[in-house]
Coordinates of C-alpha atoms in Angstrom, one line a residue:
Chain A
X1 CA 32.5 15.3 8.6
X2 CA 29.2 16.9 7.7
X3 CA 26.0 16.0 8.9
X4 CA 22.3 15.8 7.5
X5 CA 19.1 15.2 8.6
X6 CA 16.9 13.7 5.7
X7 CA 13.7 12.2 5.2
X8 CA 13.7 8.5 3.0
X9 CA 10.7 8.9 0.5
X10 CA 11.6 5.6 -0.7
X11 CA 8.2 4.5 0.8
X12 CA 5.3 5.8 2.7
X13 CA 7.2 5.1 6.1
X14 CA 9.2 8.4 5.9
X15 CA 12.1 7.3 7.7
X16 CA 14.3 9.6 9.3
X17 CA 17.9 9.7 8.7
X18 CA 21.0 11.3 8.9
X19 CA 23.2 11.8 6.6
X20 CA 27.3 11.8 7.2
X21 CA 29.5 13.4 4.8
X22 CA 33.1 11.9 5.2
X23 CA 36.0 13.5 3.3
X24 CA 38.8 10.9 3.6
X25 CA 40.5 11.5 0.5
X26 CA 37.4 10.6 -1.8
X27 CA 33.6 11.6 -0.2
X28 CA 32.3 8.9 0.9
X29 CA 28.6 8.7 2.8
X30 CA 27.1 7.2 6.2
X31 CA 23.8 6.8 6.8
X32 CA 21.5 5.7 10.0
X33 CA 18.1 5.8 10.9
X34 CA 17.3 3.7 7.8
X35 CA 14.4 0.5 8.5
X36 CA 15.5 -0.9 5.2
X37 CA 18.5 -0.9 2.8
X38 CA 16.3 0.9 0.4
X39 CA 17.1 4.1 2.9
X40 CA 20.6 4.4 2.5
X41 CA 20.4 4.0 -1.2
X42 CA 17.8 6.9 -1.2
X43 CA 20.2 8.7 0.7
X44 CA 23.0 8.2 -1.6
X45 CA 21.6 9.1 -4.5
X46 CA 19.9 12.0 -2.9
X47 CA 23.3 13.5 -2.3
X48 CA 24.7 12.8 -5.5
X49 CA 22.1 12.7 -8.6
X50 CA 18.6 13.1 -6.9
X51 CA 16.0 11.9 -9.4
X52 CA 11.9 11.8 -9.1
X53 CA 9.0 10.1 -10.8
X54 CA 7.0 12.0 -12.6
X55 CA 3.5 11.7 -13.2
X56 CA 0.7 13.7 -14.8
X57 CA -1.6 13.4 -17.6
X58 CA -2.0 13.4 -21.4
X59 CA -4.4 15.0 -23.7
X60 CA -6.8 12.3 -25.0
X61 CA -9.1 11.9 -28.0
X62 CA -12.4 9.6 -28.1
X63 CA -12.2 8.5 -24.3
X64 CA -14.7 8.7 -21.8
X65 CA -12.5 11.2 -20.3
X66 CA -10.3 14.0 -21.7
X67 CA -6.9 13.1 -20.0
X68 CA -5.1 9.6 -19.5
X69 CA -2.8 9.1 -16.6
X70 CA 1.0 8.6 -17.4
X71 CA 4.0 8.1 -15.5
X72 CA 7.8 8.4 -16.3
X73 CA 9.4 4.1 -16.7
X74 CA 11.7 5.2 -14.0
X75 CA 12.5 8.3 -12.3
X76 CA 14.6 11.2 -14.9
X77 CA 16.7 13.6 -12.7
X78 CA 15.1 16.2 -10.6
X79 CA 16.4 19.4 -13.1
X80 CA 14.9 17.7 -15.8
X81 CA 11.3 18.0 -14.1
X82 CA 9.6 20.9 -16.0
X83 CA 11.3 20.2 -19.1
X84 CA 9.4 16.7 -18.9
X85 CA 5.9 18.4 -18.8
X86 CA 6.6 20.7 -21.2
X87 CA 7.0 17.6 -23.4
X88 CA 3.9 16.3 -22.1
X89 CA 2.2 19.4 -23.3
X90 CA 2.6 18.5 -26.8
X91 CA 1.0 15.1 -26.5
X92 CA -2.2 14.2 -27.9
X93 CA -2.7 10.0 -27.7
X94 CA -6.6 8.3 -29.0
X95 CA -8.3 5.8 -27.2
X96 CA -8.1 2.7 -26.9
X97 CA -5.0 2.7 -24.9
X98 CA -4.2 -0.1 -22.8
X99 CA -2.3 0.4 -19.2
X100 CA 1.5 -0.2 -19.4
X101 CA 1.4 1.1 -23.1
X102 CA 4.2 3.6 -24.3
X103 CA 3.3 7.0 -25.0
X104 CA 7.1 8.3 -25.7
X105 CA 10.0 6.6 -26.0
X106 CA 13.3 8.0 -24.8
X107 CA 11.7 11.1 -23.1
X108 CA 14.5 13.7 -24.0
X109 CA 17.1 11.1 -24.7
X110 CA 17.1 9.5 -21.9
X111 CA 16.4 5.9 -21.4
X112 CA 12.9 6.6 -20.3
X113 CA 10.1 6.0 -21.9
X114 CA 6.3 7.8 -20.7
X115 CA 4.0 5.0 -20.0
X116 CA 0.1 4.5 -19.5
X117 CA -1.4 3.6 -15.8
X118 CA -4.7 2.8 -17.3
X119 CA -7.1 1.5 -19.9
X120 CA -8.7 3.6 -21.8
Chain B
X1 CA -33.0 -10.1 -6.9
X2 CA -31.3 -12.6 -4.3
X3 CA -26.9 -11.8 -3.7
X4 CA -25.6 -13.8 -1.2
X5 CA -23.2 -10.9 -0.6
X6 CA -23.7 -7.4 -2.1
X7 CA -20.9 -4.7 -2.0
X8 CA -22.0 -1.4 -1.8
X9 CA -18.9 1.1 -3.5
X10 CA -16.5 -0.6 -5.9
X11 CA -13.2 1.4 -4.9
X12 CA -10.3 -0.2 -3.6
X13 CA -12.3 -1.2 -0.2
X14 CA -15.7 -2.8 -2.3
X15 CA -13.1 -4.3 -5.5
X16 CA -10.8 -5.9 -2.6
X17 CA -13.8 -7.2 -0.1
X18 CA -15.6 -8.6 -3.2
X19 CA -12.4 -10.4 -4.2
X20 CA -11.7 -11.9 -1.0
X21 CA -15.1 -13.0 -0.9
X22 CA -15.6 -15.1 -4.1
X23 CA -11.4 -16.5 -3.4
X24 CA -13.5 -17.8 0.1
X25 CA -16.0 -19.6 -1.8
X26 CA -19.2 -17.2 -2.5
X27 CA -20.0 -17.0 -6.1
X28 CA -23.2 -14.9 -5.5
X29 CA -21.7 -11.3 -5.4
X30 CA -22.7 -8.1 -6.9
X31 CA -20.5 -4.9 -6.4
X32 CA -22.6 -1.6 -6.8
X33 CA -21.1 1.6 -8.2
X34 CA -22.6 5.1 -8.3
X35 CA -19.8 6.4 -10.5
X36 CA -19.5 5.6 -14.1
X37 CA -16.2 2.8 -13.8
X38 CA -14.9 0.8 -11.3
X39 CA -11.8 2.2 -9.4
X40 CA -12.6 5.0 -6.9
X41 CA -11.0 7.9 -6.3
X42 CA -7.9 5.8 -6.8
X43 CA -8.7 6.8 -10.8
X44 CA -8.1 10.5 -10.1
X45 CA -4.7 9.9 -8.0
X46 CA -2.4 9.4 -10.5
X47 CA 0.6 9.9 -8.4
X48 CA 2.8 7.1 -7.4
X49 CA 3.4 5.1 -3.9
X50 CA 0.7 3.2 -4.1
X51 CA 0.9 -0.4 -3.6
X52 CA 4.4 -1.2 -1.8
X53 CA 2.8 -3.2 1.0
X54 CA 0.4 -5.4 -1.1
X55 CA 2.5 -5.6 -4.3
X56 CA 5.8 -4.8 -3.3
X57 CA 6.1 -2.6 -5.7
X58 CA 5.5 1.4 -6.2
X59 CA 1.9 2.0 -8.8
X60 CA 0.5 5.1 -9.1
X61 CA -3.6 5.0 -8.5
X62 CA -5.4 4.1 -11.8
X63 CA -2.7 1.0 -12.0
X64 CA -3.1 -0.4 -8.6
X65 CA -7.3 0.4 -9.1
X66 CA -6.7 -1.9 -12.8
X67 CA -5.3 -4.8 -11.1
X68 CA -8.2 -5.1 -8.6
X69 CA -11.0 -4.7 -11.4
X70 CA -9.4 -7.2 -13.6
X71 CA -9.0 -9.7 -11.0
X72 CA -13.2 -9.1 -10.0
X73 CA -13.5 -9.5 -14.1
X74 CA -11.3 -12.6 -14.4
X75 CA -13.3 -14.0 -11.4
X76 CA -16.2 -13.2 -13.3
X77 CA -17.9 -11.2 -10.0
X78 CA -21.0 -9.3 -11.2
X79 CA -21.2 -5.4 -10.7
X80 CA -23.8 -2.4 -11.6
X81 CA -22.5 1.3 -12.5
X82 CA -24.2 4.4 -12.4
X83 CA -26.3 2.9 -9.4
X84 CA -26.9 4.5 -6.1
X85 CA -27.7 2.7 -3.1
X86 CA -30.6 5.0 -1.5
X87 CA -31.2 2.6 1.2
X88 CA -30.5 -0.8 3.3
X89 CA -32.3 -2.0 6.2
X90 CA -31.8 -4.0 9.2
X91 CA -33.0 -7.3 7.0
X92 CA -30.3 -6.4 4.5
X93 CA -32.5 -5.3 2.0
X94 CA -30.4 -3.0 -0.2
X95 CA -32.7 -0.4 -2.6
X96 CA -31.1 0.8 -5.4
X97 CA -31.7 2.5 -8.3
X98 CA -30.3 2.8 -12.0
X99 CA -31.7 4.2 -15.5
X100 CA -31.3 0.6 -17.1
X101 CA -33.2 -1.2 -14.3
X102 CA -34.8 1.4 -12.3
X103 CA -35.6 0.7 -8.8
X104 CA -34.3 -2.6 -7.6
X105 CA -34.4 -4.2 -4.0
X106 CA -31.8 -6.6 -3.9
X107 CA -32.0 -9.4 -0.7
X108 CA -28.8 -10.0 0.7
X109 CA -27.3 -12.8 2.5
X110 CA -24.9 -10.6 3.9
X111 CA -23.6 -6.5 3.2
X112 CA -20.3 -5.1 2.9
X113 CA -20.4 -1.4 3.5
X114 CA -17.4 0.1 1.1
X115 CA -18.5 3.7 0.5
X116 CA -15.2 5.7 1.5
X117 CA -15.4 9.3 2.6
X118 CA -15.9 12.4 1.9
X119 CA -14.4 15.8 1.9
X120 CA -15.0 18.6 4.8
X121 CA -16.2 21.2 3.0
X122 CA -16.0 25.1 3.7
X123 CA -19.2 25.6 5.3
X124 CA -18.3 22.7 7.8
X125 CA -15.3 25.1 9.1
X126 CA -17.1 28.5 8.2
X127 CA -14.5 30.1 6.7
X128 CA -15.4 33.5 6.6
X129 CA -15.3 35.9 3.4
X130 CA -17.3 36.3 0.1
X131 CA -18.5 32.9 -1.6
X132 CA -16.3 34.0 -4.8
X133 CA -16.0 31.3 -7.0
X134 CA -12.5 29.5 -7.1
X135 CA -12.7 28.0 -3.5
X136 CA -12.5 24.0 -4.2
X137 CA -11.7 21.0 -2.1
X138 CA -8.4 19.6 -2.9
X139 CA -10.2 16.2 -4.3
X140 CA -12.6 18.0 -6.6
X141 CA -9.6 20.3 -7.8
X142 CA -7.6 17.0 -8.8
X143 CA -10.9 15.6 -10.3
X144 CA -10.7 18.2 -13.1
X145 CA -7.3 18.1 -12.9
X146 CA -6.3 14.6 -13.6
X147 CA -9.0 13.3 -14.9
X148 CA -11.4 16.3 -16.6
X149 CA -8.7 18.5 -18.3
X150 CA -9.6 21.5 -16.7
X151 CA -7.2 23.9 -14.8
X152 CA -9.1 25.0 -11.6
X153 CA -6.0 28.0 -11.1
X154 CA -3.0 30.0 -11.7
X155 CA -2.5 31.4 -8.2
X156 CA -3.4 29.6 -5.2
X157 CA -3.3 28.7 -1.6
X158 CA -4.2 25.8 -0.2
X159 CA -5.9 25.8 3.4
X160 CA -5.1 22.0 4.9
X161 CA -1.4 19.9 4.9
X162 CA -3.6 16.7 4.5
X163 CA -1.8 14.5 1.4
X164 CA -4.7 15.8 -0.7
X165 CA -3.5 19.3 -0.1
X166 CA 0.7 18.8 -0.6
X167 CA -0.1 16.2 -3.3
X168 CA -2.2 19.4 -5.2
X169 CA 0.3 21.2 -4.1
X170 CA 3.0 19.7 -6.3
X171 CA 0.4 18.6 -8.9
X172 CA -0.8 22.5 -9.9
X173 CA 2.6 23.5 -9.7
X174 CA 3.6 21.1 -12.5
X175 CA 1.1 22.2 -14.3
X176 CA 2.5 25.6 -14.0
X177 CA 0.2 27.4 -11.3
X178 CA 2.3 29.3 -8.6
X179 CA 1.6 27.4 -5.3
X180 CA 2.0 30.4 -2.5
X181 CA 1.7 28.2 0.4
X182 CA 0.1 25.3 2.6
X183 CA -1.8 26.9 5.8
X184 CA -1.9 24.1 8.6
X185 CA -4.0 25.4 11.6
X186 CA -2.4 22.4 13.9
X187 CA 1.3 22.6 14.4
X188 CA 2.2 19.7 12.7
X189 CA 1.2 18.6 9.4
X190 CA -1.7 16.1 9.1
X191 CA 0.2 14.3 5.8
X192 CA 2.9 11.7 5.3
X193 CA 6.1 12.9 6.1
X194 CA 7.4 11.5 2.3
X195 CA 4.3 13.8 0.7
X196 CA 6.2 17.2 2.8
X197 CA 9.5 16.1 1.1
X198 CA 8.6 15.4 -2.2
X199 CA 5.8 17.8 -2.6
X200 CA 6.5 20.9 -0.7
X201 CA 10.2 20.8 0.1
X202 CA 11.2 19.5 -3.8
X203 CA 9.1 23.0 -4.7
X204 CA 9.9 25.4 -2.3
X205 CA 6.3 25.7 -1.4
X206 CA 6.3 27.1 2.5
X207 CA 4.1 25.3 4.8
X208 CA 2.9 27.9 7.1
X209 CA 2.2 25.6 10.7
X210 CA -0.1 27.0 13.5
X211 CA -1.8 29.2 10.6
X212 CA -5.5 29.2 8.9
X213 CA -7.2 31.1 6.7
X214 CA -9.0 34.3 8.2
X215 CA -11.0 36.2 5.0
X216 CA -11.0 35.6 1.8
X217 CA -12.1 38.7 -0.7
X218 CA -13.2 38.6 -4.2
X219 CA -16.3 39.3 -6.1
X220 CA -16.9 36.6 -8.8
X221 CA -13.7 35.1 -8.3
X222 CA -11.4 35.0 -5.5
X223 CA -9.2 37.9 -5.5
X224 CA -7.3 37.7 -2.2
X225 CA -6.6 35.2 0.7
X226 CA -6.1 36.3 4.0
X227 CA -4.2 34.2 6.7
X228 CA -2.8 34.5 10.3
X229 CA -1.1 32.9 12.7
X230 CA -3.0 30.9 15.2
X231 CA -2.6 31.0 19.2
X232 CA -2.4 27.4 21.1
X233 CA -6.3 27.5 21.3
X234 CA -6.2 27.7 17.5
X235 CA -7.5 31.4 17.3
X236 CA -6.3 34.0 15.1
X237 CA -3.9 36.5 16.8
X238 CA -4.6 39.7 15.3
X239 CA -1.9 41.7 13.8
X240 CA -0.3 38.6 12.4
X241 CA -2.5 38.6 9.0
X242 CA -1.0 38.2 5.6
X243 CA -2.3 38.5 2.3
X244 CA -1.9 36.4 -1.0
X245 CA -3.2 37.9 -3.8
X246 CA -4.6 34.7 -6.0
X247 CA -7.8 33.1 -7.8
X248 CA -7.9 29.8 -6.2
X249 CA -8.2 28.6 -2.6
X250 CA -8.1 25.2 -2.4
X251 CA -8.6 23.1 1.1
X252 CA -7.6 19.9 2.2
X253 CA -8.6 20.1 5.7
X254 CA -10.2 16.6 6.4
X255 CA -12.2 14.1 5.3
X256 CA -15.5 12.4 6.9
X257 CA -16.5 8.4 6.3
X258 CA -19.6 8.7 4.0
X259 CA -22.4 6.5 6.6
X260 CA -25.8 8.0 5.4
X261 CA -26.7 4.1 4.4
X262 CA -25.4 2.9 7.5
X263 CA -27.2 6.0 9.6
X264 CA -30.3 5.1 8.0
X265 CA -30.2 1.3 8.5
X266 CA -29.4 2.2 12.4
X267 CA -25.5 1.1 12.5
X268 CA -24.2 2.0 15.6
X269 CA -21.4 4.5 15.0
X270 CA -18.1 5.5 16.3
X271 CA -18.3 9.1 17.4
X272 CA -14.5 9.8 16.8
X273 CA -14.0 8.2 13.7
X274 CA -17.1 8.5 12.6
X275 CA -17.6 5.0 11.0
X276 CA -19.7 2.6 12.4
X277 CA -18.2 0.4 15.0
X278 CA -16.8 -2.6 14.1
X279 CA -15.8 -6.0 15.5
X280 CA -12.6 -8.1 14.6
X281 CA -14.9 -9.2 11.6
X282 CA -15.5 -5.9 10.3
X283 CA -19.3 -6.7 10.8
X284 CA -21.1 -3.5 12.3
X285 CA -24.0 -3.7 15.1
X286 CA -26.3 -5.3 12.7
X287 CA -25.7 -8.8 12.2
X288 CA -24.5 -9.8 8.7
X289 CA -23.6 -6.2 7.8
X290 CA -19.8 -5.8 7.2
X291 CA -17.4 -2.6 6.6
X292 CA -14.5 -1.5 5.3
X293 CA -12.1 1.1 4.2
X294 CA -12.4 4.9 4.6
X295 CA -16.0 4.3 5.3
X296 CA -15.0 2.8 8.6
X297 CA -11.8 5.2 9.6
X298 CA -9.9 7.1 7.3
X299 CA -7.1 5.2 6.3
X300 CA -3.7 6.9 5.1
X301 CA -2.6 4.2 2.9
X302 CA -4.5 2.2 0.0
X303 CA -2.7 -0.8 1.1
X304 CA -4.7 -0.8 4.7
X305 CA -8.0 -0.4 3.1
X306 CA -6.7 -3.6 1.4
X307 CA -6.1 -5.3 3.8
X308 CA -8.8 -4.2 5.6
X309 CA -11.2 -4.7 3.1
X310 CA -9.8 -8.4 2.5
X311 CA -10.7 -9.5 5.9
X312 CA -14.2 -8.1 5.5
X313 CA -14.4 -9.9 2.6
X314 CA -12.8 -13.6 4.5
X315 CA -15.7 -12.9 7.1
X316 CA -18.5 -11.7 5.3
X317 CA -18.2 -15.4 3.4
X318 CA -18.0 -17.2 6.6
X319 CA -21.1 -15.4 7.6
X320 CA -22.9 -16.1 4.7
X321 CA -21.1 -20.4 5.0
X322 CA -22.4 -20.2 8.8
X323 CA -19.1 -20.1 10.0
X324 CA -18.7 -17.2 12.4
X325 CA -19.1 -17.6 15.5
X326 CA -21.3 -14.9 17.6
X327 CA -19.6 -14.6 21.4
X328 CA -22.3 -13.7 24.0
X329 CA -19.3 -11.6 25.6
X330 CA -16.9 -10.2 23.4
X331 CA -13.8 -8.1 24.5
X332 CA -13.5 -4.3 23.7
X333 CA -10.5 -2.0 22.5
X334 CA -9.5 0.8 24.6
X335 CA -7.2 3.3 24.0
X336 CA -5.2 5.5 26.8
X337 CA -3.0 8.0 26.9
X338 CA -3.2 9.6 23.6
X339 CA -4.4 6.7 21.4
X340 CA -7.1 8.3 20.1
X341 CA -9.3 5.1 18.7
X342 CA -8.4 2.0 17.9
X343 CA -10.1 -0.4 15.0
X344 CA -11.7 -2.9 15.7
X345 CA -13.8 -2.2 18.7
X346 CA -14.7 -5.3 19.9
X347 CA -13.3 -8.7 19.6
X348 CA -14.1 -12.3 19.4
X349 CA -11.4 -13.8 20.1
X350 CA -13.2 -17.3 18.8
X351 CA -13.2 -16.0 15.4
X352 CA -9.8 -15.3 15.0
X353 CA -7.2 -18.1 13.4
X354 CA -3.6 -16.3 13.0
X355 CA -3.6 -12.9 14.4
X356 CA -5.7 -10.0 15.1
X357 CA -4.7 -6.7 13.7
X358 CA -5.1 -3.6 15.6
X359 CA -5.4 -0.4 13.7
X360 CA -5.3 3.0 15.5
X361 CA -4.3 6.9 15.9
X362 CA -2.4 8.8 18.1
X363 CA -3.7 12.6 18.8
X364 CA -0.6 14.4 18.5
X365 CA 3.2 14.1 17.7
X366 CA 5.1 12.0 20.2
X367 CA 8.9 10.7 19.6
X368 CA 10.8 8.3 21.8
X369 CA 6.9 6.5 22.8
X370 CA 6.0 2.5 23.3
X371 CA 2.5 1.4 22.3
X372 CA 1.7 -0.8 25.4
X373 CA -1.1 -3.4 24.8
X374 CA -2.6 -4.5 28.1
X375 CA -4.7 -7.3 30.1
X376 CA -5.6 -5.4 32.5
X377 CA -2.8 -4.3 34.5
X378 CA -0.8 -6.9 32.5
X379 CA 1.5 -6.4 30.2
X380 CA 0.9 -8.5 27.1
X381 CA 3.3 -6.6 24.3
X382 CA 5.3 -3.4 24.0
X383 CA 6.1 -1.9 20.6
X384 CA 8.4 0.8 20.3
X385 CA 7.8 3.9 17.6
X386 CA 10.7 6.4 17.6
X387 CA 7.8 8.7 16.0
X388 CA 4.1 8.6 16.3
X389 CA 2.0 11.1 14.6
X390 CA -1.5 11.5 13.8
X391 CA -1.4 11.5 10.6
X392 CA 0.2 7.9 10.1
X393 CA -2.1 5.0 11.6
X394 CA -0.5 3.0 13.2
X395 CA -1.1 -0.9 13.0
X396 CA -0.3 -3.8 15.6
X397 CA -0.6 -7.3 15.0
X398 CA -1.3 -9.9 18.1
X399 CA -1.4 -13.7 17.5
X400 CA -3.8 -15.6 18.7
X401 CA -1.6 -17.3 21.1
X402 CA -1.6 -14.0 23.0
X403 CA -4.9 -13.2 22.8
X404 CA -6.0 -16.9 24.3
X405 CA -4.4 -15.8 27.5
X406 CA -6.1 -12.8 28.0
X407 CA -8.1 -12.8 31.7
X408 CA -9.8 -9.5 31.4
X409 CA -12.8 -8.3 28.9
X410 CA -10.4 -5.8 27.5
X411 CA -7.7 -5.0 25.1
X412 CA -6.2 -2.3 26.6
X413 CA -3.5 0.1 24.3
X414 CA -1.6 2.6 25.7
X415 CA 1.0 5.2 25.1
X416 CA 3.8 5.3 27.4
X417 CA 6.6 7.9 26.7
X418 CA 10.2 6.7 27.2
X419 CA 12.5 8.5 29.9
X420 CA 15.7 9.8 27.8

């Protein structure tokens, strides 16, 4: 059995858990210090295919400002990170753009498309 | 001009209290701006974990800022941009002025202070060194960052573990600047423990605790930034100095409620948060004048200014509808033991219907503690926090059941650490 102490991000509470590695034929995890269920699925994941949001900004032509806000539908794997803003690089969108809108669809083949936080 | 209520600051604090306001039945609201759009700095954080406590759901800042101004649009609340409040007195005058109308004094029934804060700049902790440009606070940096276009740096160091600080942190590293590390002077960082995770630890940026920044060298632009290690009376030990060679210093090292207006009108302030003092109303020491937000205490979370700001807005409309009760003798918070300040400061316990929320600040990093709240010697509720820091305000909730009860004319908190 392995142990490890890890911090849920899951929200801004920042609870403090530990992890248990058990190797009983197939590896199989414990976790504790969790306020929520939302913890231990963090910590799960975290151990096996840790993934982020991404958020940054887009080039934009005609709007009051000179970037819109965008964030990733749903969080892409962690490795995948810089190769996402290289692909943001590229981007130019015009406004008007409304919130929710997609800027690109299936980022890198994934299922995820980059969306618009706000009006513009 | 004649408002029966008029918001000063449409951020989250000003869209929120407005809101509240008109869903309590005032019509007669104007919400004034000095920035170009609605939204507040909430435009310019367009990272996520915003909104999980009001929305249950995660937003980043420009979506949870859009659903607030399109509620006040729905609800059809007036508001003025690109005006600046230059004064309000005692008889709730507010002066303001504009380039469409010019100067305006508006007569309000009642005020709702929702200016936020601002940042701590260098001069207010003289760092020393030449005043090479590249030195920016963390907020102005993700101004032109997020929102501008422009890159402030390629190399940098950032003086301050605040959120602002390991949010840049992760932000100008995306972007593709080399990060070298996150000075803290204090031994413990001053940010959510989530932004140290995902933001530092994700990036292998150090965070360099008990550390601050001791020269920083450079002619037009910053060339070098020089750091030590800090004894327990926060002074640098010499001989521990290290040097980063990079064009950018940026610094996250606090931020300060913005109460000009309210020093001006004579609001009675609180010397440790530095926001006027407050009742269970969020009205200040002048009768009809209401706050909320950073501009009362600096709030970690958008999601307590919300709910901050919703109960200024609640009372503000039962003060203007008559409906708020003034107690000749109301109760007062006090903190013990390490809670540093507690919000609000005084109570009237007439005034409240369900519960009455206690918001406060510990002044270091305790584990294992209870947050006692007292009568007196008598114990009235005991909350247990496995970890208590000063960067996470805590909140406490007492219903007014409890709070009928109480013999003594104040609301005692204290912090009590548990044997092992």
């Amino acid at each position: 059995m392995m142990k490890q102490d890890m911090v849920c991000i899951a929200c801004p509470m920042g609870c403090k858990m530990e992890v248990s590695t058990i190797e009983n034929g197939k590896t199989s995890y414990n976790v504790s210090g969790n306020k929520c269920p939302r913890g231990e699925q963090y910590a799960v994941k975290e151990m096996t295919n840790p993934t982020r949001m991404i958020t940054s900004t887009v080039r934009l032509k005609n709007g009051h400002l000179a970037r819109l806000p965008v964030r990733t539908s749903d969080a892409i794997p962690k490795d995948k990170i810089f190769d996402c803003m290289k692909t943001l690089d590229e981007v130019q969108v015009s406004s008007p753009v409304k919130a929710g809108e997609v800027i690109i669809e299936k980022l890198m083949g994934l299922d995820i498309n980059i969306i618009a936080t706000r009006s513009m | 001009m004649n408002y029966d209520i008029v918001v000063i600051g449409g951020g989250p604090a000003g869209l929120a209290a407005a809101i509240e306001a008109k869903e309590n039945g005032v019509d007669n609201i104007l919400v004034i701006e000095r920035d170009r759009e609605l939204g507040g700095i909430l435009q310019q954080c367009i990272h996520n974990g915003f909104g999980l406590h009001v929305f249950k759901e995660e937003l980043t800042g420009p979506e949870y800022a859009e659903r607030f101004i399109e509620k006040l649009k729905e609800q059809g609340i007036e508001f003025k941009l690109d005006t600046m409040v230059l004064d309000i007195n005692q008889e709730k005058v507010v002066t303001a002025v504009n380039t469409v109308d010019g100067l305006l004094h508006i007569n309000a029934g009642a005020v709702v202070l929702a200016m936020g804060c601002r940042e701590r700049t260098r001069g207010a902790i003289n760092i020393p060194g030449t005043r090479a440009s590249g030195v920016f606070s963390a907020g102005t940096a993700q101004r032109f960052v997020n929102m501008e276009g422009y890159m402030v740096g390629k190399e940098v160091v950032i003086l301050g573990s605040g959120d602002i600080g390991l949010i840049m942190a992760r932000r100008m590293t995306l972007e593709g600047a080399k990060v070298h590390a996150v000075v803290e002077l204090m031994p413990f960082s001053g940010g959510l423990t989530r932004n140290i995770v995902q933001c530092l630890d994700d990036y292998n940026i150090p965070l360099l605790l008990s550390h601050t920044v001791v020269d920083v060298k450079g002619k037009d632009r910053v060339e070098e930034v020089v750091i030590a290690k800090v004894d327990d009376r926060r002074r640098p030990i010499p001989g521990t100095e290290q040097t980063f060679s990079c064009d950018t210093l940026l610094l996250s090292v606090g931020l300060i409620p913005e109460n000009e207006l309210s020093k001006s009108a004579g609001i009675k302030l609180d010397p440790i948060t530095g926001g006027p003092v407050v009742n269970e109303s969020m009205e200040t020491s002048i009768e009809g004048v209401f706050a909320c937000g950073n501009v009362v205490h600096v709030h970690d979370l958008v999601d307590w200014v919300t709910e901050e700001s919703r109960r200024a807005g609640k009372y503000a409309a039962r003060f203007v509808q008559k409906q708020l009760v003034v107690s000749k003798k109301p109760m007062e918070t006090k903190g013990e033991n390490g809670v540093r300040y507690i919000v609000p400061h005084k109570v009237q316990i007439e005034n409240i219907t369900d519960k009455l929320t206690l918001m406060l600040r510990v002044d270091n990093v305790y584990h294992n503690a209870k947050l006692v709240i007292k009568d007196g010697d008598k114990v009235i509720k005991s909350v247990k926090k496995r970890h208590l820091a000063p960067g996470e305000m805590e909140t406490i909730n007492l219903p007014a059941k409890d709070l009928a009860n109480f013999e003594g004319n104040d609301i005692i908190v204290s912090l009590q650490l548990e044997e092992e």
